[in-house]
mmCIF file with all atom_site columns, C-alpha atoms and ligand atoms in Angstrom:
data_model
loop_
_atom_site.group_PDB
_atom_site.id
_atom_site.type_symbol
_atom_site.label_atom_id
_atom_site.label_alt_id
_atom_site.label_comp_id
_atom_site.label_asym_id
_atom_site.label_entity_id
_atom_site.label_seq_id
_atom_site.pdbx_PDB_ins_code
_atom_site.Cartn_x
_atom_site.Cartn_y
_atom_site.Cartn_z
_atom_site.occupancy
_atom_site.B_iso_or_equiv
_atom_site.pdbx_formal_charge
_atom_site.auth_seq_id
_atom_site.auth_comp_id
_atom_site.auth_asym_id
_atom_site.auth_atom_id
_atom_site.pdbx_PDB_model_num
ATOM   1   C CA  . MET A 1 1   ? 169.906 172.973 -5.995 1.00 84.00 ? 256 MET A CA  1
ATOM   2   C CA  . ASP A 1 2   ? 173.432 172.032 -5.010 1.00 84.00 ? 257 ASP A CA  1
ATOM   3   C CA  . ILE A 1 3   ? 173.521 169.716 -2.011 1.00 90.00 ? 258 ILE A CA  1
ATOM   4   C CA  . GLN A 1 4   ? 176.715 170.378 -0.092 1.00 94.00 ? 259 GLN A CA  1
ATOM   5   C CA  . LEU A 1 5   ? 178.037 167.116 1.273  1.00 97.00 ? 260 LEU A CA  1
ATOM   6   C CA  . ILE A 1 6   ? 181.409 166.967 2.996  1.00 97.00 ? 261 ILE A CA  1
ATOM   7   C CA  . ASP A 1 7   ? 183.324 163.679 2.975  1.00 98.00 ? 262 ASP A CA  1
ATOM   8   C CA  . PHE A 1 8   ? 185.186 162.856 6.154  1.00 98.00 ? 263 PHE A CA  1
ATOM   9   C CA  . GLN A 1 9   ? 188.252 160.710 6.223  1.00 97.00 ? 264 GLN A CA  1
ATOM   10  C CA  . GLN A 1 10  ? 187.691 157.569 8.254  1.00 97.00 ? 265 GLN A CA  1
ATOM   11  C CA  . HIS A 1 11  ? 190.612 156.353 10.302 1.00 97.00 ? 266 HIS A CA  1
ATOM   12  C CA  . GLY A 1 12  ? 190.108 152.650 10.698 1.00 93.00 ? 267 GLY A CA  1
ATOM   13  C CA  . ASP A 1 13  ? 192.109 149.755 11.995 1.00 95.00 ? 268 ASP A CA  1
ATOM   14  C CA  . GLU A 1 14  ? 191.416 146.391 13.591 1.00 97.00 ? 269 GLU A CA  1
ATOM   15  C CA  . ARG A 1 15  ? 190.044 148.206 16.672 1.00 98.00 ? 270 ARG A CA  1
ATOM   16  C CA  . GLY A 1 16  ? 187.325 150.056 14.775 1.00 97.00 ? 271 GLY A CA  1
ATOM   17  C CA  . SER A 1 17  ? 186.724 153.431 13.157 1.00 97.00 ? 272 SER A CA  1
ATOM   18  C CA  . LEU A 1 18  ? 187.298 157.068 14.038 1.00 98.00 ? 273 LEU A CA  1
ATOM   19  C CA  . VAL A 1 19  ? 186.254 160.269 12.308 1.00 98.00 ? 274 VAL A CA  1
ATOM   20  C CA  . SER A 1 20  ? 187.673 163.620 13.405 1.00 98.00 ? 275 SER A CA  1
ATOM   21  C CA  . LEU A 1 21  ? 185.829 166.904 12.872 1.00 98.00 ? 276 LEU A CA  1
ATOM   22  C CA  . GLU A 1 22  ? 188.119 169.891 12.911 1.00 97.00 ? 277 GLU A CA  1
ATOM   23  C CA  . TYR A 1 23  ? 187.707 173.564 12.090 1.00 97.00 ? 278 TYR A CA  1
ATOM   24  C CA  . GLU A 1 24  ? 189.239 174.461 8.719  1.00 95.00 ? 279 GLU A CA  1
ATOM   25  C CA  . LYS A 1 25  ? 190.316 170.881 8.086  1.00 96.00 ? 280 LYS A CA  1
ATOM   26  C CA  . ASN A 1 26  ? 186.883 169.481 7.273  1.00 96.00 ? 281 ASN A CA  1
ATOM   27  C CA  . ILE A 1 27  ? 184.477 171.880 9.038  1.00 97.00 ? 282 ILE A CA  1
ATOM   28  C CA  . PRO A 1 28  ? 184.141 175.254 7.274  1.00 96.00 ? 283 PRO A CA  1
ATOM   29  C CA  . PHE A 1 29  ? 183.109 177.234 10.370 1.00 98.00 ? 284 PHE A CA  1
ATOM   30  C CA  . LYS A 1 30  ? 184.046 177.631 14.016 1.00 98.00 ? 285 LYS A CA  1
ATOM   31  C CA  . ILE A 1 31  ? 181.864 175.308 16.042 1.00 98.00 ? 286 ILE A CA  1
ATOM   32  C CA  . LYS A 1 32  ? 180.017 177.073 18.863 1.00 98.00 ? 287 LYS A CA  1
ATOM   33  C CA  . ARG A 1 33  ? 177.361 174.445 19.563 1.00 98.00 ? 288 ARG A CA  1
ATOM   34  C CA  . VAL A 1 34  ? 176.807 170.724 19.152 1.00 98.00 ? 289 VAL A CA  1
ATOM   35  C CA  . TYR A 1 35  ? 173.524 168.902 19.630 1.00 98.00 ? 290 TYR A CA  1
ATOM   36  C CA  . TYR A 1 36  ? 172.204 165.492 18.743 1.00 98.00 ? 291 TYR A CA  1
ATOM   37  C CA  . ILE A 1 37  ? 168.780 164.117 17.972 1.00 98.00 ? 292 ILE A CA  1
ATOM   38  C CA  . PHE A 1 38  ? 167.978 160.538 18.928 1.00 98.00 ? 293 PHE A CA  1
ATOM   39  C CA  . ASN A 1 39  ? 165.118 158.328 20.179 1.00 98.00 ? 294 ASN A CA  1
ATOM   40  C CA  . THR A 1 40  ? 162.935 159.802 17.450 1.00 97.00 ? 295 THR A CA  1
ATOM   41  C CA  . LYS A 1 41  ? 159.514 158.235 17.125 1.00 93.00 ? 296 LYS A CA  1
ATOM   42  C CA  . GLU A 1 42  ? 158.431 156.502 13.948 1.00 86.00 ? 297 GLU A CA  1
ATOM   43  C CA  . ASN A 1 43  ? 156.812 158.742 11.309 1.00 91.00 ? 298 ASN A CA  1
ATOM   44  C CA  . VAL A 1 44  ? 157.688 162.029 13.007 1.00 97.00 ? 299 VAL A CA  1
ATOM   45  C CA  . ILE A 1 45  ? 158.809 164.995 10.966 1.00 98.00 ? 300 ILE A CA  1
ATOM   46  C CA  . ARG A 1 46  ? 161.083 167.531 12.666 1.00 98.00 ? 301 ARG A CA  1
ATOM   47  C CA  . GLY A 1 47  ? 162.407 170.875 11.573 1.00 98.00 ? 302 GLY A CA  1
ATOM   48  C CA  . TYR A 1 48  ? 159.803 172.872 9.624  1.00 98.00 ? 303 TYR A CA  1
ATOM   49  C CA  . HIS A 1 49  ? 161.907 175.993 9.835  1.00 98.00 ? 304 HIS A CA  1
ATOM   50  C CA  . ALA A 1 50  ? 164.785 177.943 8.327  1.00 98.00 ? 305 ALA A CA  1
ATOM   51  C CA  . HIS A 1 51  ? 167.487 180.026 9.980  1.00 98.00 ? 306 HIS A CA  1
ATOM   52  C CA  . LYS A 1 52  ? 168.335 183.644 9.231  1.00 98.00 ? 307 LYS A CA  1
ATOM   53  C CA  . ASP A 1 53  ? 172.053 183.382 9.968  1.00 98.00 ? 308 ASP A CA  1
ATOM   54  C CA  . LEU A 1 54  ? 172.894 179.990 11.342 1.00 98.00 ? 309 LEU A CA  1
ATOM   55  C CA  . LYS A 1 55  ? 175.168 177.639 9.430  1.00 98.00 ? 310 LYS A CA  1
ATOM   56  C CA  . GLN A 1 56  ? 175.105 173.971 10.407 1.00 98.00 ? 311 GLN A CA  1
ATOM   57  C CA  . LEU A 1 57  ? 176.527 170.619 9.484  1.00 98.00 ? 312 LEU A CA  1
ATOM   58  C CA  . ALA A 1 58  ? 174.407 167.499 10.039 1.00 98.00 ? 313 ALA A CA  1
ATOM   59  C CA  . ILE A 1 59  ? 175.957 164.055 10.339 1.00 98.00 ? 314 ILE A CA  1
ATOM   60  C CA  . CYS A 1 60  ? 173.967 160.896 10.829 1.00 98.00 ? 315 CYS A CA  1
ATOM   61  C CA  . ILE A 1 61  ? 176.465 159.069 13.018 1.00 98.00 ? 316 ILE A CA  1
ATOM   62  C CA  . LYS A 1 62  ? 174.162 156.056 13.472 1.00 98.00 ? 317 LYS A CA  1
ATOM   63  C CA  . GLY A 1 63  ? 171.207 154.762 11.449 1.00 98.00 ? 318 GLY A CA  1
ATOM   64  C CA  . SER A 1 64  ? 169.574 156.955 8.845  1.00 98.00 ? 319 SER A CA  1
ATOM   65  C CA  . CYS A 1 65  ? 167.193 159.830 8.263  1.00 98.00 ? 320 CYS A CA  1
ATOM   66  C CA  . GLU A 1 66  ? 166.053 162.017 5.420  1.00 98.00 ? 321 GLU A CA  1
ATOM   67  C CA  . PHE A 1 67  ? 166.458 165.762 4.936  1.00 98.00 ? 322 PHE A CA  1
ATOM   68  C CA  . LEU A 1 68  ? 164.208 167.817 2.720  1.00 98.00 ? 323 LEU A CA  1
ATOM   69  C CA  . LEU A 1 69  ? 165.861 171.127 1.867  1.00 98.00 ? 324 LEU A CA  1
ATOM   70  C CA  . ASP A 1 70  ? 164.028 174.014 0.251  1.00 98.00 ? 325 ASP A CA  1
ATOM   71  C CA  . ASP A 1 71  ? 165.700 177.293 -0.733 1.00 97.00 ? 326 ASP A CA  1
ATOM   72  C CA  . GLY A 1 72  ? 162.402 178.872 -1.739 1.00 96.00 ? 327 GLY A CA  1
ATOM   73  C CA  . LYS A 1 73  ? 162.919 178.055 -5.396 1.00 96.00 ? 328 LYS A CA  1
ATOM   74  C CA  . GLU A 1 74  ? 163.810 174.380 -5.426 1.00 97.00 ? 329 GLU A CA  1
ATOM   75  C CA  . THR A 1 75  ? 163.510 171.452 -3.066 1.00 97.00 ? 330 THR A CA  1
ATOM   76  C CA  . CYS A 1 76  ? 165.844 168.536 -2.685 1.00 97.00 ? 331 CYS A CA  1
ATOM   77  C CA  . SER A 1 77  ? 165.770 165.380 -0.596 1.00 97.00 ? 332 SER A CA  1
ATOM   78  C CA  . ILE A 1 78  ? 168.757 163.518 0.695  1.00 98.00 ? 333 ILE A CA  1
ATOM   79  C CA  . VAL A 1 79  ? 169.132 160.414 2.827  1.00 98.00 ? 334 VAL A CA  1
ATOM   80  C CA  . LEU A 1 80  ? 171.880 160.599 5.446  1.00 98.00 ? 335 LEU A CA  1
ATOM   81  C CA  . ASP A 1 81  ? 173.030 157.103 6.339  1.00 98.00 ? 336 ASP A CA  1
ATOM   82  C CA  . ASN A 1 82  ? 176.794 157.387 6.522  1.00 98.00 ? 337 ASN A CA  1
ATOM   83  C CA  . PRO A 1 83  ? 178.863 158.720 9.450  1.00 98.00 ? 338 PRO A CA  1
ATOM   84  C CA  . ASN A 1 84  ? 181.557 159.732 6.965  1.00 98.00 ? 339 ASN A CA  1
ATOM   85  C CA  . LYS A 1 85  ? 179.372 162.360 5.284  1.00 98.00 ? 340 LYS A CA  1
ATOM   86  C CA  . GLY A 1 86  ? 178.194 165.738 6.556  1.00 98.00 ? 341 GLY A CA  1
ATOM   87  C CA  . LEU A 1 87  ? 175.388 167.809 5.097  1.00 98.00 ? 342 LEU A CA  1
ATOM   88  C CA  . LEU A 1 88  ? 176.127 171.528 5.111  1.00 98.00 ? 343 LEU A CA  1
ATOM   89  C CA  . ILE A 1 89  ? 172.988 173.587 5.717  1.00 98.00 ? 344 ILE A CA  1
ATOM   90  C CA  . GLU A 1 90  ? 173.359 177.274 4.999  1.00 97.00 ? 345 GLU A CA  1
ATOM   91  C CA  . SER A 1 91  ? 171.066 180.010 6.259  1.00 97.00 ? 346 SER A CA  1
ATOM   92  C CA  . PHE A 1 92  ? 167.709 180.645 4.582  1.00 97.00 ? 347 PHE A CA  1
ATOM   93  C CA  . MET A 1 93  ? 167.206 176.989 3.846  1.00 98.00 ? 348 MET A CA  1
ATOM   94  C CA  . TRP A 1 94  ? 163.900 175.480 4.915  1.00 98.00 ? 349 TRP A CA  1
ATOM   95  C CA  . ARG A 1 95  ? 164.472 171.991 6.355  1.00 98.00 ? 350 ARG A CA  1
ATOM   96  C CA  . GLU A 1 96  ? 162.331 169.035 7.309  1.00 98.00 ? 351 GLU A CA  1
ATOM   97  C CA  . MET A 1 97  ? 163.788 165.841 8.730  1.00 98.00 ? 352 MET A CA  1
ATOM   98  C CA  . SER A 1 98  ? 161.897 162.539 8.450  1.00 98.00 ? 353 SER A CA  1
ATOM   99  C CA  . SER A 1 99  ? 162.225 158.753 8.003  1.00 98.00 ? 354 SER A CA  1
ATOM   100 C CA  . PHE A 1 100 ? 164.323 158.380 11.140 1.00 98.00 ? 355 PHE A CA  1
ATOM   101 C CA  . SER A 1 101 ? 165.480 154.812 11.668 1.00 98.00 ? 356 SER A CA  1
ATOM   102 C CA  . GLN A 1 102 ? 164.928 153.528 15.222 1.00 97.00 ? 357 GLN A CA  1
ATOM   103 C CA  . ASP A 1 103 ? 168.661 153.678 15.920 1.00 97.00 ? 358 ASP A CA  1
ATOM   104 C CA  . CYS A 1 104 ? 169.221 157.088 14.298 1.00 98.00 ? 359 CYS A CA  1
ATOM   105 C CA  . VAL A 1 105 ? 171.592 159.488 16.017 1.00 98.00 ? 360 VAL A CA  1
ATOM   106 C CA  . LEU A 1 106 ? 171.775 162.777 14.148 1.00 98.00 ? 361 LEU A CA  1
ATOM   107 C CA  . LEU A 1 107 ? 174.675 164.964 15.230 1.00 98.00 ? 362 LEU A CA  1
ATOM   108 C CA  . VAL A 1 108 ? 174.549 168.658 14.339 1.00 98.00 ? 363 VAL A CA  1
ATOM   109 C CA  . LEU A 1 109 ? 177.388 171.187 14.545 1.00 98.00 ? 364 LEU A CA  1
ATOM   110 C CA  . ALA A 1 110 ? 176.423 174.856 14.557 1.00 98.00 ? 365 ALA A CA  1
ATOM   111 C CA  . ASP A 1 111 ? 178.365 178.079 14.137 1.00 98.00 ? 366 ASP A CA  1
ATOM   112 C CA  . GLU A 1 112 ? 176.296 179.930 16.749 1.00 98.00 ? 367 GLU A CA  1
ATOM   113 C CA  . VAL A 1 113 ? 174.754 179.385 20.136 1.00 98.00 ? 368 VAL A CA  1
ATOM   114 C CA  . TYR A 1 114 ? 171.028 178.685 20.387 1.00 98.00 ? 369 TYR A CA  1
ATOM   115 C CA  . ASN A 1 115 ? 168.904 181.691 19.525 1.00 98.00 ? 370 ASN A CA  1
ATOM   116 C CA  . GLU A 1 116 ? 165.170 181.319 18.978 1.00 98.00 ? 371 GLU A CA  1
ATOM   117 C CA  . MET A 1 117 ? 165.140 184.746 17.233 1.00 98.00 ? 372 MET A CA  1
ATOM   118 C CA  . ASP A 1 118 ? 167.179 183.236 14.398 1.00 98.00 ? 373 ASP A CA  1
ATOM   119 C CA  . TYR A 1 119 ? 164.390 180.760 13.503 1.00 98.00 ? 374 TYR A CA  1
ATOM   120 C CA  . VAL A 1 120 ? 161.869 181.374 10.734 1.00 98.00 ? 375 VAL A CA  1
ATOM   121 C CA  . ARG A 1 121 ? 159.074 178.951 11.573 1.00 98.00 ? 376 ARG A CA  1
ATOM   122 C CA  . ASP A 1 122 ? 156.412 180.229 9.182  1.00 98.00 ? 377 ASP A CA  1
ATOM   123 C CA  . TYR A 1 123 ? 156.807 178.899 5.640  1.00 98.00 ? 378 TYR A CA  1
ATOM   124 C CA  . ASN A 1 124 ? 155.008 181.853 4.037  1.00 98.00 ? 379 ASN A CA  1
ATOM   125 C CA  . GLU A 1 125 ? 157.242 184.276 5.901  1.00 98.00 ? 380 GLU A CA  1
ATOM   126 C CA  . PHE A 1 126 ? 160.268 182.264 4.721  1.00 98.00 ? 381 PHE A CA  1
ATOM   127 C CA  . LYS A 1 127 ? 159.059 182.453 1.090  1.00 98.00 ? 382 LYS A CA  1
ATOM   128 C CA  . LYS A 1 128 ? 158.645 186.224 1.416  1.00 98.00 ? 383 LYS A CA  1
ATOM   129 C CA  . MET A 1 129 ? 162.126 186.599 2.919  1.00 97.00 ? 384 MET A CA  1
ATOM   130 C CA  . VAL A 1 130 ? 163.874 184.685 0.123  1.00 97.00 ? 385 VAL A CA  1
ATOM   131 C CA  . SER A 1 131 ? 161.950 186.237 -2.768 1.00 92.00 ? 386 SER A CA  1
HETATM 132 C C1  . T46 B 2 .   ? 167.813 172.513 13.000 1.00 85.32 ? 595 T46 B C1  1
HETATM 133 C C2  . T46 B 2 .   ? 167.458 171.070 12.976 1.00 85.32 ? 595 T46 B C2  1
HETATM 134 C C3  . T46 B 2 .   ? 168.364 170.264 12.083 1.00 85.32 ? 595 T46 B C3  1
HETATM 135 C C4  . T46 B 2 .   ? 167.663 174.019 22.727 1.00 85.32 ? 595 T46 B C4  1
HETATM 136 O O1  . T46 B 2 .   ? 167.332 174.359 23.874 1.00 85.32 ? 595 T46 B O1  1
HETATM 137 N N1  . T46 B 2 .   ? 168.930 174.200 22.304 1.00 85.32 ? 595 T46 B N1  1
HETATM 138 C C5  . T46 B 2 .   ? 169.344 173.841 21.065 1.00 85.32 ? 595 T46 B C5  1
HETATM 139 O O2  . T46 B 2 .   ? 170.537 174.044 20.737 1.00 85.32 ? 595 T46 B O2  1
HETATM 140 C C6  . T46 B 2 .   ? 168.402 173.252 20.176 1.00 85.32 ? 595 T46 B C6  1
HETATM 141 C C7  . T46 B 2 .   ? 168.812 172.839 18.772 1.00 85.32 ? 595 T46 B C7  1
HETATM 142 C C8  . T46 B 2 .   ? 167.122 173.053 20.624 1.00 85.32 ? 595 T46 B C8  1
HETATM 143 N N2  . T46 B 2 .   ? 166.761 173.423 21.860 1.00 85.32 ? 595 T46 B N2  1
HETATM 144 C C9  . T46 B 2 .   ? 165.387 173.155 22.327 1.00 85.32 ? 595 T46 B C9  1
HETATM 145 C C10 . T46 B 2 .   ? 164.314 173.976 21.647 1.00 85.32 ? 595 T46 B C10 1
HETATM 146 C C11 . T46 B 2 .   ? 163.117 173.051 21.658 1.00 85.32 ? 595 T46 B C11 1
HETATM 147 O O3  . T46 B 2 .   ? 162.431 173.206 22.865 1.00 85.32 ? 595 T46 B O3  1
HETATM 148 O O4  . T46 B 2 .   ? 165.082 171.800 22.029 1.00 85.32 ? 595 T46 B O4  1
HETATM 149 C C12 . T46 B 2 .   ? 163.729 171.667 21.639 1.00 85.32 ? 595 T46 B C12 1
HETATM 150 C C13 . T46 B 2 .   ? 163.623 170.964 20.275 1.00 85.32 ? 595 T46 B C13 1
HETATM 151 O O5  . T46 B 2 .   ? 164.141 171.849 19.259 1.00 85.32 ? 595 T46 B O5  1
HETATM 152 P P1  . T46 B 2 .   ? 163.496 171.966 17.802 1.00 85.32 ? 595 T46 B P1  1
HETATM 153 O O6  . T46 B 2 .   ? 162.038 171.755 17.878 1.00 85.32 ? 595 T46 B O6  1
HETATM 154 O O7  . T46 B 2 .   ? 163.974 173.232 17.180 1.00 85.32 ? 595 T46 B O7  1
HETATM 155 O O8  . T46 B 2 .   ? 164.182 170.698 17.083 1.00 85.32 ? 595 T46 B O8  1
HETATM 156 P P2  . T46 B 2 .   ? 164.171 170.322 15.536 1.00 85.32 ? 595 T46 B P2  1
HETATM 157 O O9  . T46 B 2 .   ? 164.630 168.917 15.448 1.00 85.32 ? 595 T46 B O9  1
HETATM 158 O O10 . T46 B 2 .   ? 162.882 170.660 14.885 1.00 85.32 ? 595 T46 B O10 1
HETATM 159 O O11 . T46 B 2 .   ? 165.288 171.290 14.884 1.00 85.32 ? 595 T46 B O11 1
HETATM 160 C C14 . T46 B 2 .   ? 166.649 171.162 15.256 1.00 85.32 ? 595 T46 B C14 1
HETATM 161 C C15 . T46 B 2 .   ? 167.293 172.552 15.452 1.00 85.32 ? 595 T46 B C15 1
HETATM 162 O O12 . T46 B 2 .   ? 166.509 173.309 16.372 1.00 85.32 ? 595 T46 B O12 1
HETATM 163 C C16 . T46 B 2 .   ? 167.395 173.328 14.178 1.00 85.32 ? 595 T46 B C16 1
HETATM 164 O O13 . T46 B 2 .   ? 168.242 174.443 14.349 1.00 85.32 ? 595 T46 B O13 1
HETATM 165 O O14 . T46 B 2 .   ? 168.300 173.048 12.027 1.00 85.32 ? 595 T46 B O14 1
HETATM 166 O O15 . T46 B 2 .   ? 167.386 170.456 14.267 1.00 85.32 ? 595 T46 B O15 1
#
């Protein structure tokens, strides 16, 4: 499975660092929603779902966490630990997030507003939908 990582240019000087996220420059969709996950407890696993339409980009802007992606045929794990890299998550991709560091802040950009109807939360249903 191809993991789609986007590299962001870091603008740095003696004052610190800055990364800009901009539609069509380094974000391949119009951003309609932003959320962030933080204060995660040790050993929790989040996610356990896929989306029917939603496209997202996940950036670990502080600390680290692990993504398990599953397209129904293959699985792939990736550690996000760099604020200069974004993980593109297309629709019909099962995801589980784990190994959150205590300081982890996971920022997610989405191309749609929140819609519970877009979630596939049953793994067997997901497997049926992608086969
Ligand atoms: C995803 C992964 C990476 C909202 O009210 N609005 C929102 O925009 C979101 C994302 C969540 N919520 C509510 C729904 C739940 O009551 O926040 C609560 C926690 O959401 P959830 O259990 O879906 O969180 P995760 O970490 O399992 O999944 C989230 C996103 O929901 C999902 O789209 O791809 O992060």
